[in-house]
Coordinates of C-alpha atoms in Angstrom, one line a residue:
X1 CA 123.0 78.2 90.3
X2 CA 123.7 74.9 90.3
X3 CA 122.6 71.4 92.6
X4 CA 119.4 70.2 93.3
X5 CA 116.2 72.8 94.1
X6 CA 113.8 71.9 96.3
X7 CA 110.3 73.6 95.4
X8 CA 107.7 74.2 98.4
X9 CA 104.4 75.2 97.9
X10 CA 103.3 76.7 101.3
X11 CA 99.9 77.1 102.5
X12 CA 98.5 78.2 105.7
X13 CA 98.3 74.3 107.3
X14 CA 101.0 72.7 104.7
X15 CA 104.3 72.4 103.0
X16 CA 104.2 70.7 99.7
X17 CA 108.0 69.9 98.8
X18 CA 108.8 68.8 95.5
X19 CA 113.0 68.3 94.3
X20 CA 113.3 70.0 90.8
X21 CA 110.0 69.7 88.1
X22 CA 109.3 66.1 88.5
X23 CA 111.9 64.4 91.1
X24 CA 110.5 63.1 94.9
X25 CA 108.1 64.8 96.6
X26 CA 106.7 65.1 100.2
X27 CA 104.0 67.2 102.5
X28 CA 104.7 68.2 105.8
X29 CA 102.8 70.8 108.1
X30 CA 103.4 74.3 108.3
X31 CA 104.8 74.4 112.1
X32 CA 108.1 74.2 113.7
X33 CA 108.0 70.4 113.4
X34 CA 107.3 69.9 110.0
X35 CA 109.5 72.7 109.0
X36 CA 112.0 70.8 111.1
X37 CA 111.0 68.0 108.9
X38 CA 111.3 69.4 105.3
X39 CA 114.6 71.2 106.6
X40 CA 116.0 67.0 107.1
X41 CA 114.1 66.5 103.8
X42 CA 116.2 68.9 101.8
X43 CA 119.6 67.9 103.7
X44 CA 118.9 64.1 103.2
X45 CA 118.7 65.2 99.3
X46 CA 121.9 67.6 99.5
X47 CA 119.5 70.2 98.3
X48 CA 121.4 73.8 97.1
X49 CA 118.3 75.8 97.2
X50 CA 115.2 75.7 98.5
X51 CA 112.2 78.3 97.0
X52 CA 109.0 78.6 97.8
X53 CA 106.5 81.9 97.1
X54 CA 105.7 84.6 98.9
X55 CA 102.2 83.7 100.6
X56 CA 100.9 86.7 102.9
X57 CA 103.1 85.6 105.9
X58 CA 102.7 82.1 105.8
X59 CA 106.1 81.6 104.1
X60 CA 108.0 83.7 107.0
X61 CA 108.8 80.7 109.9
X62 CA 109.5 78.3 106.7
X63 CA 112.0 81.0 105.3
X64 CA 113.2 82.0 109.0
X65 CA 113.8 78.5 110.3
X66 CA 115.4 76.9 107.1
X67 CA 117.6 79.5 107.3
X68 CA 118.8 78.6 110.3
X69 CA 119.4 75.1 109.3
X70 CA 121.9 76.5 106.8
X71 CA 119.8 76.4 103.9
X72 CA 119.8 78.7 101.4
X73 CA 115.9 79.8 100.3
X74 CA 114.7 82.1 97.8
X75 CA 111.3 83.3 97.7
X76 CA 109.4 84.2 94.4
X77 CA 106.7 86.2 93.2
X78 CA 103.9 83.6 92.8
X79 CA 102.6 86.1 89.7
X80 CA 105.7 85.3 88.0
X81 CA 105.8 81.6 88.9
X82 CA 101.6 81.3 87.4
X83 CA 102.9 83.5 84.3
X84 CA 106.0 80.8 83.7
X85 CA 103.8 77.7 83.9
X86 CA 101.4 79.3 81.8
X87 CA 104.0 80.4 79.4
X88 CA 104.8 76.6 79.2
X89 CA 101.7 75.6 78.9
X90 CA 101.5 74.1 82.0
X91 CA 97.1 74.6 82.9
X92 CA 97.1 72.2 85.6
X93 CA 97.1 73.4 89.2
X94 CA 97.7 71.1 92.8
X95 CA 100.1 71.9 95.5
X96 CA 102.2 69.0 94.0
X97 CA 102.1 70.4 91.1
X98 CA 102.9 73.6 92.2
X99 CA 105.7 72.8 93.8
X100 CA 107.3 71.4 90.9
X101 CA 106.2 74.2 89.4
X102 CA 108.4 76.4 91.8
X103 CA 111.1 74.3 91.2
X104 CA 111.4 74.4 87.7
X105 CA 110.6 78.3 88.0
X106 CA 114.3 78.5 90.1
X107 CA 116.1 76.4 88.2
X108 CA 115.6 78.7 85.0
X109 CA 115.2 82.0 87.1
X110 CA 118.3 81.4 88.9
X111 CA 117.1 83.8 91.8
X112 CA 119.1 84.7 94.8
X113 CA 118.6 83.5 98.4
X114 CA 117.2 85.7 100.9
X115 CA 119.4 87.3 103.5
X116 CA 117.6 87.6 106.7
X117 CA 117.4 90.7 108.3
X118 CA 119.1 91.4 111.9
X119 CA 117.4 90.1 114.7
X120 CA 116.5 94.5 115.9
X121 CA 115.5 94.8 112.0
X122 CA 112.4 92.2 112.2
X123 CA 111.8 93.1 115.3
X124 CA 110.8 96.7 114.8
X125 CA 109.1 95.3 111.4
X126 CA 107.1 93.1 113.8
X127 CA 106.0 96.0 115.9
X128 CA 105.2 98.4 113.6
X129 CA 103.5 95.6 111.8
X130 CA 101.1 95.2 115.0
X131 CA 100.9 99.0 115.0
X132 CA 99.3 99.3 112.1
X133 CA 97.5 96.8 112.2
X134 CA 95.4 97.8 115.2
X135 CA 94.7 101.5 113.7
X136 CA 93.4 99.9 111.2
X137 CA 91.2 98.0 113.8
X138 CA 90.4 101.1 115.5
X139 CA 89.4 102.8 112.6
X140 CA 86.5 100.2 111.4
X141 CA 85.8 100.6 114.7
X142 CA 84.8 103.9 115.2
X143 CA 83.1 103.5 111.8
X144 CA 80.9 100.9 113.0
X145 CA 80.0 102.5 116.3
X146 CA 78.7 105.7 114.2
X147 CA 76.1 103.3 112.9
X148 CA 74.9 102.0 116.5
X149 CA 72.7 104.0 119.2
X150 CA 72.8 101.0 121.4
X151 CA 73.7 101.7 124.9
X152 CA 75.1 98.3 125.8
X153 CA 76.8 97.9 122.3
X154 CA 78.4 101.5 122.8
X155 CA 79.8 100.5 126.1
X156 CA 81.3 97.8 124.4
X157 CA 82.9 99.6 121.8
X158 CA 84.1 102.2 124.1
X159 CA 85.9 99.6 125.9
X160 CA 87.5 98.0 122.8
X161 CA 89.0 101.3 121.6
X162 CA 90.3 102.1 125.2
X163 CA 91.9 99.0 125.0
X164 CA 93.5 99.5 121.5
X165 CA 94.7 103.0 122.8
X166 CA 96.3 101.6 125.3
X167 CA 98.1 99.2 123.5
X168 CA 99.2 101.2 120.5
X169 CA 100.2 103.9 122.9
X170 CA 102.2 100.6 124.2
X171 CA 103.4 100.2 120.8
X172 CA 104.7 103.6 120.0
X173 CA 106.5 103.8 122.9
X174 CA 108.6 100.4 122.1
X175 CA 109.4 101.6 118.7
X176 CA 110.4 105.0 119.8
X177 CA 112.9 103.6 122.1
X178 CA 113.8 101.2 120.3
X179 CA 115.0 104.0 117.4
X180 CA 116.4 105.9 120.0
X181 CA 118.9 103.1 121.0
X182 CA 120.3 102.5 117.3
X183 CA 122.7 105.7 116.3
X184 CA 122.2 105.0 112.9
X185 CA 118.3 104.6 113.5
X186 CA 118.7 108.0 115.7
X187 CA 120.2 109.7 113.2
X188 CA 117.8 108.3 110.2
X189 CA 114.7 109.5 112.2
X190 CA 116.1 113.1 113.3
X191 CA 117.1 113.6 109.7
X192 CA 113.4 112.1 107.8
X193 CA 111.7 114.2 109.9
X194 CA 113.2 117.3 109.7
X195 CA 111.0 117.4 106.6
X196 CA 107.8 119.0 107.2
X197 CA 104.8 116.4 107.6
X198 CA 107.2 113.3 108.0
X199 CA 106.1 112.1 111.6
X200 CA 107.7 109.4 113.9
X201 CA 105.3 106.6 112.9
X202 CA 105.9 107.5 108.9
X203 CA 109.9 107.2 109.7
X204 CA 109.1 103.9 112.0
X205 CA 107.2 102.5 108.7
X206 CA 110.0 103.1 106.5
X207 CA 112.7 101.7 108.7
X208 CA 111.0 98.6 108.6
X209 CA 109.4 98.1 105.4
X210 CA 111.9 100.0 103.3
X211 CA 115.6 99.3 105.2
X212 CA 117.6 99.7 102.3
X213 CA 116.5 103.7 102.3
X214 CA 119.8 105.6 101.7
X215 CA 121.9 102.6 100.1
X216 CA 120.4 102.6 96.9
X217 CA 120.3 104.8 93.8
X218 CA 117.3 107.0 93.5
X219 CA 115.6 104.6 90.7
X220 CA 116.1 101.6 91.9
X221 CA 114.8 102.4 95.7
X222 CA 111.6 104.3 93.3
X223 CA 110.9 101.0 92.0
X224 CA 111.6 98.7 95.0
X225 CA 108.6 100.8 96.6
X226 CA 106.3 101.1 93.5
X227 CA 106.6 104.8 92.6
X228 CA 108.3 104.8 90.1
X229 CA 106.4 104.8 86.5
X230 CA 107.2 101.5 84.1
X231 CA 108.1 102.2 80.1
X232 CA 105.8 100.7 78.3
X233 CA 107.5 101.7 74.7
X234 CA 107.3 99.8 71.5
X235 CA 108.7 100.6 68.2
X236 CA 107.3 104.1 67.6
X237 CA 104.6 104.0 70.0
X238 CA 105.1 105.4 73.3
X239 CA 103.2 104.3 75.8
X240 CA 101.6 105.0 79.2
X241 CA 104.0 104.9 82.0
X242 CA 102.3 103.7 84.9
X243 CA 103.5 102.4 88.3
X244 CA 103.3 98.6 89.3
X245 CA 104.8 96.6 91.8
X246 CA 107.0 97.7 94.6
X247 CA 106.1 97.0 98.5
X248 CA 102.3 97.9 98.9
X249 CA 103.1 99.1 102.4
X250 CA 105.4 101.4 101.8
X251 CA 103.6 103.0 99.2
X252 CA 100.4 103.4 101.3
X253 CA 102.3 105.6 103.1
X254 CA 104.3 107.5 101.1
X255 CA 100.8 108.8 99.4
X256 CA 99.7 109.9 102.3
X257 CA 102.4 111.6 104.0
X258 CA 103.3 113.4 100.6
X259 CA 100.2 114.8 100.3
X260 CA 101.1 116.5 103.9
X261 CA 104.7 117.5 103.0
X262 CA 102.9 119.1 99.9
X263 CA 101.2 121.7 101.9
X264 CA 103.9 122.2 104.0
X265 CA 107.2 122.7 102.1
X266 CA 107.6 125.1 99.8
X267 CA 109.3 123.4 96.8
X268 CA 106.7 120.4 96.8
X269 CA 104.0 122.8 97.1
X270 CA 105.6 124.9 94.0
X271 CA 106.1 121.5 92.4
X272 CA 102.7 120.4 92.8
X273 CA 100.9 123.9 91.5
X274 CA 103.4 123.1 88.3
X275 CA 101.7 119.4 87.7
X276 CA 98.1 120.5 88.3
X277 CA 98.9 124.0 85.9
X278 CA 100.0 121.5 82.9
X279 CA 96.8 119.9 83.4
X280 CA 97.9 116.4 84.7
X281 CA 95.6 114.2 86.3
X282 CA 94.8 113.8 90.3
X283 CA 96.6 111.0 90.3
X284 CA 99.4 111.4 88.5
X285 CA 100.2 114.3 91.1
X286 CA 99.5 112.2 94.0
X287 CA 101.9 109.7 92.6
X288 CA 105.0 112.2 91.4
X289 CA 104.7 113.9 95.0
X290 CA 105.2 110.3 96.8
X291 CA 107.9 109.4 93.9
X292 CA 109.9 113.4 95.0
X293 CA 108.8 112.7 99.3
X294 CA 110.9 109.2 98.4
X295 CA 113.6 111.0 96.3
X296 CA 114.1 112.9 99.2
X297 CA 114.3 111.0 101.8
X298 CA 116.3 109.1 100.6
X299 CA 118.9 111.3 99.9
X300 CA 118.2 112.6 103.7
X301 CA 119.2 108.8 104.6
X302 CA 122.2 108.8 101.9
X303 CA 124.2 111.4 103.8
X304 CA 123.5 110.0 107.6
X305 CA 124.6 106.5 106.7
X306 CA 127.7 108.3 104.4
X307 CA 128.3 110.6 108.2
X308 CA 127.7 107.4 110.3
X309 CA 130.1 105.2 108.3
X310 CA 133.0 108.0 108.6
X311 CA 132.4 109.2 112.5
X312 CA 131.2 105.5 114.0
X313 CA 133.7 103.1 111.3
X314 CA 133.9 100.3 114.3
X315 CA 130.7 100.7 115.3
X316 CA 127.8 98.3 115.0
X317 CA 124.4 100.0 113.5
X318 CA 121.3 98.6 111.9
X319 CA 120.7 98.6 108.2

């Protein structure tokens, strides 16, 4: 890639925009004004590419609204970005420097620009997001009120989890019909869980977290969600394989509902009694189940998308 590339180190409260390692620099604030502001920045400076790190959600309105403004954006793995400075011997750390940092990282890296997903596609993430997010509420919830005898306090967290199961009921409902109005989404969900333990909210995670399910080689979808185990061979030696990366998310759940499918259906409970019989670790069971559950679903999404394309060729689906 070639042109100028703007590097943004993004906080919660700040954009810190530096062109290339050492070229002009400028902060703005992390709202729709200030993103307005860097997105004038970066045209003002005929700016080719604009990268910033991935920053627990504070990099999404940046990414989202820049790309609306016709700028391409890119957004890195800040682990890689510390390894490369460090690799240059580059010790010093401020957002300015950062920035830079970032800049220099994409002008070697050469990585590709984001493609936003449809508007349906983040929309659905967005719920199931929230979903989540409040059983995860409810559950420290109902762990704290274990620990209380309080009358008054127990009123009050009976009223906080009637609430939250009213609004994740809420929830559930959206997504389901919100599946059921996409035929390709239809089809997707009917086919994942016509595996045994695979329930609507494990299908609903994967169609947001994991949209490229069914368009990618078995491998490469293995590692894109962390399941699948990394050589580590030298020489002679033969290291440990172990699994690393991948979208945390998406593996979460995959442990958990392979550990279902495995005492439901019989080849993955035949497969399992294989692992543990050779004497392999807990773990490493836990994680070849999750790494066969993804196999297989995605091959279960492979065929709907290959059916979909042939009987619906004019049709528009989601991802």
């Amino acid at each position: 890639m070639t042109g100028i590339i703007c590097g943004v180190d993004v906080s919660g409260s700040s954009l810190e925009a530096r062109l290339g390692p050492h070229g002009a620099s400028a902060s703005f604030p992390n709202t729709a004004a200030g993103i307005a502001a860097l997105s004038q920045f970066c045209h003002a400076h005929q700016v080719s590419l604009v990268a910033l790190e991935a920053t627990g959600g504070y990099e999404q309105q940046a990414v989202a609204q820049l790309s609306d403004q016709e700028l391409a954006v890119a957004v890195l793995n800040p682990r890689a970005v510390r390894q490369f400075a460090q690799s240059m011997g580059r010790l010093e750390k401020t957002d300015a420097i950062d920035a830079g940092m970032i800049a220099w990282y994409a002008e070697v890296k050469k990585p590709r620009p984001v493609t936003l997903a449809p508007h349906t596609q983040r929309h659905l993430r967005a719920l199931v997001t929230r979903l989540r997010q409040l059983t995860e509420l409810r559950t420290a919830q109902k762990n704290q009120q274990r620990l209380i005898t309080d009358a008054v306090v127990q009123n009050s967290f009976a009223q906080l989890l009637a609430l939250l199961a009213e609004q994740m009921t809420l929830l559930e409902q959206t997504i389901a019909a919100l599946i059921e109005e996409d035929p390709m989404w239809r089809e997707l969900n009917l086919a994942m869980r016509s595996i045994k333990g695979v329930a609507g909210r494990t299908v609903a995670r994967l169609m947001a977290d994991l949209p490229e399910l069914g368009t990618l080689p078995n491998k490469t979808i293995s590692k894109l969600a962390g399941v699948a185990p990394i050589a580590a061979d030298s020489g002679q030696h033969q290291g440990r394989r172990r699994v690393r990366g991948g979208r945390s998310s998406v593996r979460e759940i995959l442990f958990i509902v392979a550990s279902v499918v495995g005492r439901h259906e019989p080849d993955f409970i035949a497969f399992q009694q294989r692992l543990r019989a050779a004497g392999k670790p807990p773990k490493v069971v836990r994680i070849a189940l999750a790494h066969k559950l993804l196999v297989r679903l995605n091959a279960k999404a492979r065929q709907v998308r290959t059916l979909m394309q042939t009987t619906l060729p004019n049709q528009r689906v989601s991802a």
